[in-house]
Coordinates of C-alpha atoms and ligand atoms in Angstrom, one line a residue:
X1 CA 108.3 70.5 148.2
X2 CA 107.2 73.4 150.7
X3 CA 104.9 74.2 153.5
X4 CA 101.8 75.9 151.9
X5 CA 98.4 77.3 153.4
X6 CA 95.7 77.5 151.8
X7 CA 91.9 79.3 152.8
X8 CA 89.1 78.6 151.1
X9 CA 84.9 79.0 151.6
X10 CA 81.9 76.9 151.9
X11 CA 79.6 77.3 149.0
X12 CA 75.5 77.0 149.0
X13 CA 74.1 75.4 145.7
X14 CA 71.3 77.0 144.2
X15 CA 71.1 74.8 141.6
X16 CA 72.1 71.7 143.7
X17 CA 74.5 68.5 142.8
X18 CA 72.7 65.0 143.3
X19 CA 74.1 62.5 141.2
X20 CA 77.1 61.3 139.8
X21 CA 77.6 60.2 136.3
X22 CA 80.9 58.8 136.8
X23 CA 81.6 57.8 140.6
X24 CA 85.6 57.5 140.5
X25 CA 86.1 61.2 138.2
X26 CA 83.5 62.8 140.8
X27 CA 81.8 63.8 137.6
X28 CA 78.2 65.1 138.2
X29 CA 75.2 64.0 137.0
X30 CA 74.1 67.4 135.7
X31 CA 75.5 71.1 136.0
X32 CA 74.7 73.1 138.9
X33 CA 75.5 76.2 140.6
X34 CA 76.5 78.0 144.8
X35 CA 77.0 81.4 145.9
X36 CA 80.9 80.9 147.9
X37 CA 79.9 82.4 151.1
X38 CA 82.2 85.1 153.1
X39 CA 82.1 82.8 156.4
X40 CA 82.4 79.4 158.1
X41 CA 86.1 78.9 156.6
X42 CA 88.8 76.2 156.1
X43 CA 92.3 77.0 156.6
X44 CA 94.6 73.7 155.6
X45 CA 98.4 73.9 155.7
X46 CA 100.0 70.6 153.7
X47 CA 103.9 70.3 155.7
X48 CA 105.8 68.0 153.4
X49 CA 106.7 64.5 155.3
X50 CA 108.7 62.3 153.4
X51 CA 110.5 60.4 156.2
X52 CA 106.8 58.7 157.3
X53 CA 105.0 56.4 154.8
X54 CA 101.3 57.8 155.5
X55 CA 99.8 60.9 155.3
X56 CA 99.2 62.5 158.4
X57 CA 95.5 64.5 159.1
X58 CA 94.7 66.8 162.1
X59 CA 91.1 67.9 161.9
X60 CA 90.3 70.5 164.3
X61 CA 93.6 69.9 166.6
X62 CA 93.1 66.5 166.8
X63 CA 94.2 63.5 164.9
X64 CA 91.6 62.4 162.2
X65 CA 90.2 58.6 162.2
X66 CA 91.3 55.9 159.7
X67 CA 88.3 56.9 157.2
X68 CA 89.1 60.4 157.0
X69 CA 92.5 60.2 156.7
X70 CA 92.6 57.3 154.0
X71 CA 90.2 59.7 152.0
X72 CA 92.4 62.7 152.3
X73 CA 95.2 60.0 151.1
X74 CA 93.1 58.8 148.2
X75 CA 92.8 62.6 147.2
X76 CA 96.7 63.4 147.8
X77 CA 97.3 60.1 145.0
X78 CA 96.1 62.6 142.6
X79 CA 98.2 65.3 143.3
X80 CA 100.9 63.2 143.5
X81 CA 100.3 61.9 140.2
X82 CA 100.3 64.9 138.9
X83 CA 103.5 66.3 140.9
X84 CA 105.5 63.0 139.8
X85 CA 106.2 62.1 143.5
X86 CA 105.4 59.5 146.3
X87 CA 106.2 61.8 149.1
X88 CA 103.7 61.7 152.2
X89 CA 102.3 64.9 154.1
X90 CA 101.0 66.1 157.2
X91 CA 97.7 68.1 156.6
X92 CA 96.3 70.4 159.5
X93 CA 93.2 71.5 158.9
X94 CA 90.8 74.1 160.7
X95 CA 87.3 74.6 160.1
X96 CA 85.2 77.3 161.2
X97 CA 81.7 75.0 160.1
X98 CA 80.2 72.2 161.9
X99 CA 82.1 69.2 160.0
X100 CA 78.9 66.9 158.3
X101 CA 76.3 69.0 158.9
X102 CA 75.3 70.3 155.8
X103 CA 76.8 73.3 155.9
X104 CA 79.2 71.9 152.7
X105 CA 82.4 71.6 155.3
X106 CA 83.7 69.4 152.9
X107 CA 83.7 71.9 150.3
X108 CA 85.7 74.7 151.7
X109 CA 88.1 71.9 153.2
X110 CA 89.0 70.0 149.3
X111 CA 89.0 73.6 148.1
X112 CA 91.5 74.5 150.7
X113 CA 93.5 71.3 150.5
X114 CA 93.6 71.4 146.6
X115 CA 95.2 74.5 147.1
X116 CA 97.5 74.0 149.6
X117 CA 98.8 71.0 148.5
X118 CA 98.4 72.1 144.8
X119 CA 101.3 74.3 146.0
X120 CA 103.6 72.3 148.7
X121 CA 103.8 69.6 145.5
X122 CA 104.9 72.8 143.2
X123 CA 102.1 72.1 140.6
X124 CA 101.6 75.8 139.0
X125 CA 97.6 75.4 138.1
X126 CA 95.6 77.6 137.3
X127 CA 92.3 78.3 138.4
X128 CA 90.2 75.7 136.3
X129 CA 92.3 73.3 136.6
X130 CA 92.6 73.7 140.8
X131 CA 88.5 73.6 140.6
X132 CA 89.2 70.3 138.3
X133 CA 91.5 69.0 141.0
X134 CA 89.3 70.1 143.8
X135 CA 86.2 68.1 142.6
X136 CA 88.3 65.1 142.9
X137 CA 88.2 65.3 146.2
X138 CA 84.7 66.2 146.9
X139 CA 82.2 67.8 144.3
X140 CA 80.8 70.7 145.2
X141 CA 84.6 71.6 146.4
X142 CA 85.5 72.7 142.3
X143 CA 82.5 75.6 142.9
X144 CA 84.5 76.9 146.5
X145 CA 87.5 77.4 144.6
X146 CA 85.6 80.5 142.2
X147 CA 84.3 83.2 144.5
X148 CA 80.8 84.8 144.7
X149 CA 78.5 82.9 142.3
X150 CA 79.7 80.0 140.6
X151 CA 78.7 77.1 137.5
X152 CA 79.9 73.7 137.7
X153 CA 79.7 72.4 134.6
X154 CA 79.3 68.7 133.7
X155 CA 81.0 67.2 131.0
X156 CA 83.9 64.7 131.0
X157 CA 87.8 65.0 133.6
X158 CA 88.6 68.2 131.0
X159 CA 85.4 70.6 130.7
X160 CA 83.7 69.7 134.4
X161 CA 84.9 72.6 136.5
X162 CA 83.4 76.0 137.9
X163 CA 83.4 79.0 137.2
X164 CA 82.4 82.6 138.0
X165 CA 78.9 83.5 136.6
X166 CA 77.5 87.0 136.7
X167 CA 74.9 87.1 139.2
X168 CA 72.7 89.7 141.1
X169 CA 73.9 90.9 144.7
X170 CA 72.6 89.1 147.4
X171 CA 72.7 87.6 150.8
X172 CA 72.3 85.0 152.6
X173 CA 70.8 84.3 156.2
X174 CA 71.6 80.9 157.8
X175 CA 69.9 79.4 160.2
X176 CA 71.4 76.4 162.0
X177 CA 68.7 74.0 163.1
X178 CA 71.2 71.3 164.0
X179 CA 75.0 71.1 164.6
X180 CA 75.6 67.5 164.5
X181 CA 77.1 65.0 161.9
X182 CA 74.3 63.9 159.4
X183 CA 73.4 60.5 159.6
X184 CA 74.0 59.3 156.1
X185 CA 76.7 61.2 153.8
X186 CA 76.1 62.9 150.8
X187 CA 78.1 60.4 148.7
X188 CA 76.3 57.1 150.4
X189 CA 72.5 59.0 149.8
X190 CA 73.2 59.9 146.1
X191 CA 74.3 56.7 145.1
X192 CA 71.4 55.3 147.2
X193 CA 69.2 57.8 145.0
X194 CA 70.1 56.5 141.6
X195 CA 70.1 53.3 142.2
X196 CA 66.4 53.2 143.9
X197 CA 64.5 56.6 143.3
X198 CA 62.4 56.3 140.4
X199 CA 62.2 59.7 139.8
X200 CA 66.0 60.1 139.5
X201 CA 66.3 60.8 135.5
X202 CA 63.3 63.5 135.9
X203 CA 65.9 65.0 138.3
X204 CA 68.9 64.7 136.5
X205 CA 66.9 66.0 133.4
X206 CA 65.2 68.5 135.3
X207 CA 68.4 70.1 136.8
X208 CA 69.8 70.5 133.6
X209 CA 66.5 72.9 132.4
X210 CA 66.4 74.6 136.0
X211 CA 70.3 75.5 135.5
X212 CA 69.7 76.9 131.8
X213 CA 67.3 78.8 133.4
X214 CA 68.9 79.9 136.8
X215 CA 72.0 81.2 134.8
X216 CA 69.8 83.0 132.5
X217 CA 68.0 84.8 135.5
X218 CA 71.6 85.2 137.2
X219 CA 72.7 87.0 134.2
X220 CA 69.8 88.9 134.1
X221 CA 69.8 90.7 137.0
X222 CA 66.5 88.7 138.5
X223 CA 66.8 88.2 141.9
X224 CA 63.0 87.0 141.7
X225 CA 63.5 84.1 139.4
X226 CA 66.3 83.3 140.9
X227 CA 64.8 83.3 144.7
X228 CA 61.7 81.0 142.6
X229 CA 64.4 78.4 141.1
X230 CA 65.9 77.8 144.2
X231 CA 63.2 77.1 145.9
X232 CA 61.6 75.1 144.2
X233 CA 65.1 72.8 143.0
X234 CA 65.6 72.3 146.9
X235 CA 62.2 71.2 147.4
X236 CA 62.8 68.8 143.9
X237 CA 66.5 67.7 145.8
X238 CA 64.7 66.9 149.3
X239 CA 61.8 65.1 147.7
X240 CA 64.0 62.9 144.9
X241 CA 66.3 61.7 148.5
X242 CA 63.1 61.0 150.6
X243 CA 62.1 58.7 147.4
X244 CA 65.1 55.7 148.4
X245 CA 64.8 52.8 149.5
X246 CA 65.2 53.1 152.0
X247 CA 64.0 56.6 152.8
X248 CA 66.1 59.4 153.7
X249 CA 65.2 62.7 155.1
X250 CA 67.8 65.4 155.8
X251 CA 64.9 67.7 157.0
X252 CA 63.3 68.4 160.1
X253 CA 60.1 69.6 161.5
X254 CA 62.1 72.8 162.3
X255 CA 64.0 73.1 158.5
X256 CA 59.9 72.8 157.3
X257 CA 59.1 75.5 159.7
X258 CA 61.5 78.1 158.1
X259 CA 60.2 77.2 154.8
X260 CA 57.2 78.0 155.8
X261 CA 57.9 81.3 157.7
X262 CA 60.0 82.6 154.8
X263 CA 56.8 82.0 152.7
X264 CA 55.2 83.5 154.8
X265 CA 57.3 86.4 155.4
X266 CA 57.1 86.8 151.1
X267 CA 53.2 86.8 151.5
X268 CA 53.9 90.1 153.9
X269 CA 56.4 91.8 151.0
X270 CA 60.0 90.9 152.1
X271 CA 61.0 88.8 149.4
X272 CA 63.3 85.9 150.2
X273 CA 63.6 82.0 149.7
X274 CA 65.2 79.0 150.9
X275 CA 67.0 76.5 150.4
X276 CA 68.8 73.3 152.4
X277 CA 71.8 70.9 151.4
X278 CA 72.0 67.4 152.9
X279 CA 71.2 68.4 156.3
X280 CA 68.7 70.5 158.1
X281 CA 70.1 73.7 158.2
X282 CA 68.1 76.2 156.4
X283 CA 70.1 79.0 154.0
X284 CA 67.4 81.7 152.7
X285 CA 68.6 84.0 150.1
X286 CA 67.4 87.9 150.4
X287 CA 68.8 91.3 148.6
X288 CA 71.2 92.7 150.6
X289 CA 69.0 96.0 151.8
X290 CA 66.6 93.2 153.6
X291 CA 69.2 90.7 155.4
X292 CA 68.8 91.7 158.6
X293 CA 65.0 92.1 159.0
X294 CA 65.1 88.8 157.6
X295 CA 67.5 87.4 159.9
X296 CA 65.6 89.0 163.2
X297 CA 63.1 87.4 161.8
X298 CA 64.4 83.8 161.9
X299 CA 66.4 83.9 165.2
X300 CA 63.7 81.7 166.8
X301 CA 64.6 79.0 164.5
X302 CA 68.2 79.1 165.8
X303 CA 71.7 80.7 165.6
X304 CA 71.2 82.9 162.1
X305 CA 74.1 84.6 160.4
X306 CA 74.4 87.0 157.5
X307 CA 76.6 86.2 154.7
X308 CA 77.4 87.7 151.7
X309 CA 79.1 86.6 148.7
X310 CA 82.8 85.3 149.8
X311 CA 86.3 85.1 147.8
X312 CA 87.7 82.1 145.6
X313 CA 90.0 79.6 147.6
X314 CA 93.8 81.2 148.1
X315 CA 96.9 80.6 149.5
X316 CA 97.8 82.6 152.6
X317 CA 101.4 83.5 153.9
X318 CA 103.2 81.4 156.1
X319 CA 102.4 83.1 159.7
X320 CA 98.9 82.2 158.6
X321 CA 100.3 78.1 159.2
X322 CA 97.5 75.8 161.3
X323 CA 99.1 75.3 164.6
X324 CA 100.2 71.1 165.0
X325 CA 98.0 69.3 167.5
X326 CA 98.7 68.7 171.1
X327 CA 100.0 65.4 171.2
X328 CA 98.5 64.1 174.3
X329 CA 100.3 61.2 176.5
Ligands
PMV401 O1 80.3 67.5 147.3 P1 79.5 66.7 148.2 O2 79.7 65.2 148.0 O3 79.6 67.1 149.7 O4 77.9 66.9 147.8 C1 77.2 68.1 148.1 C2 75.8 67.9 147.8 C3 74.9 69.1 148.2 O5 75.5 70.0 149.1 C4 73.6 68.5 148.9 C5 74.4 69.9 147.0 C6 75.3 70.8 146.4 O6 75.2 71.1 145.2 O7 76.2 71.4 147.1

């Protein structure tokens, strides 16, 4: 075993995940399909440990709760399994994104973990197989592995894994409303969903059509029907989750407002649309030449940045290691 690093990026879904077919495989539901973003960044080193008999996480320079840590542990099984070994680890992990806040922190942070520890076990996989490995820790972490626009397909443990799809050029400009931890996770609400929504197979079966149709546009060069299918398979995400029982809303009044303004904004010629994951921060995608007349635009929503299409997880040198927390007395 050795000390690895890994990096990897948050991804926005334009054709969004909701619904698992198979809850312990973290196989979806239906295909769907993010932009990796070039910002708001995980950087995980895995140190091997194999005196202790746990595994060890540091979030953020501090020690991570019982929860966290047994689900990192439940993800480090696999690798494990896969590496022949029972040694434990210590996992130091810094993000750059407001942990469980819909900004897809844990995304970028299985990515970066699959990766990292993908290496400190010595597994040589390559990059399907690290996005297969990935989405066992947390779903939409197999589509941060692939950089710039990315498919996850569904299927069975083999075929479901991203990867790159050609797409047109774009940006994205988002706008924190909230930076807070959401009140119900993604995994709780979409279980929640299929068991109680009644519209849940029109979603599932819908997603599927809205995919075939989002990687035609992507392919195409259409940054209009792409802008229109995101949209509205936000909208379809946001409305299927207020359907539980008991409801959930990830929205706010404010995440409604931006909707509206970017509408708006569309009705005045700049062309742009949005779209929200589980939480109320707002992610509008715009061609690149109008990002930041949209984003002056939006600054009264809240803090807005630019990004731009971003790089596939990757392993980083070894001066690039996340500093061990400050044990305090
Ligand atoms: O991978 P999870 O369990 O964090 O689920 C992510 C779900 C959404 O962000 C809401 C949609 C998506 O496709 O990323």
């Amino acid at each position: 075993m050795r000390t690895s690093t890994a990096r990897a990026y948050p991804n926005i879904a334009l054709v969004k995940y909701w619904g698992k077919a198979d809850e312990a495989r973290i196989l979806p539901a239906a295909g769907s399909l993010s932009m990796t973003l070039d910002d708001f960044e995980t950087t995980t080193t895995v140190v091997p440990a194999p005196e202790v008999d746990a595994d060890v996480l540091e979030l953020d320079g501090t020690f991570a709760d019982a929860d966290a840590t047994s689900r990192i542990t439940t993800f480090l099984d696999h690798v494990r399994t896969l590496a022949g070994s029972t040694d434990r680890v210590l996992v130091r992990s810094r993000n750059s994104v407001p942990t469980g806040a819909g900004l897809a922190s844990s995304a970028s942070g299985f990515a970066a973990l699959a990766t990292a520890a993908a290496n400190a076990f010595e597994l040589d996989l390559d990059t399907r197989d690290l996005s297969r490995l990935a989405r066992l820790g947390s779903g939409s972490a197999c589509r941060s592995v692939v950089p710039g626009m990315a498919v996850w397909h569904s299927g069975d443990d083999e075929t479901s894994f991203a990867e790159p799809v050609d797409a047109p050029d774009m940006r994205m400009v988002i706008v924190t409303v909230d930076r807070g931890r959401k009140a119900v996770s993604s995994r709780t609400a979409m279980r929640l969903t299929a068991q109680t929504s009644p519209f849940y197979d029109a979603w599932v079966s819908s997603t599927e059509d809205s995919l075939e149709k989002m990687i035609a546009a992507c392919r195409a060069d259409d940054f209009t029907t792409v802008g229109e299918l995101t949209e509205s398979h936000a909208l379809r995400m946001h409305a299927v989750i207020a359907s539980t029982l008991p409801p959930i809303r990830y929205l706010r009044p404010r995440s409604v407002a931006i909707f509206d303004a970017v509408a708006e904004l569309r009705e005045q010629g700049l062309e742009a649309y949005s779209t929200a994951d589980a939480g109320p921060n707002v992610a509008v995608i715009v061609r690149p030449a109008d990002a930041e007349r949209l984003a002056a635009q939006l600054t009264e929503f809240g803090e807005v940045r630019v990004v731009a299409p971003g790089p596939g997880a990757e392993l980083l040198s070894a001066d690039a290691e996340v500093p061990a927390a400050e044990v305090s007395a």
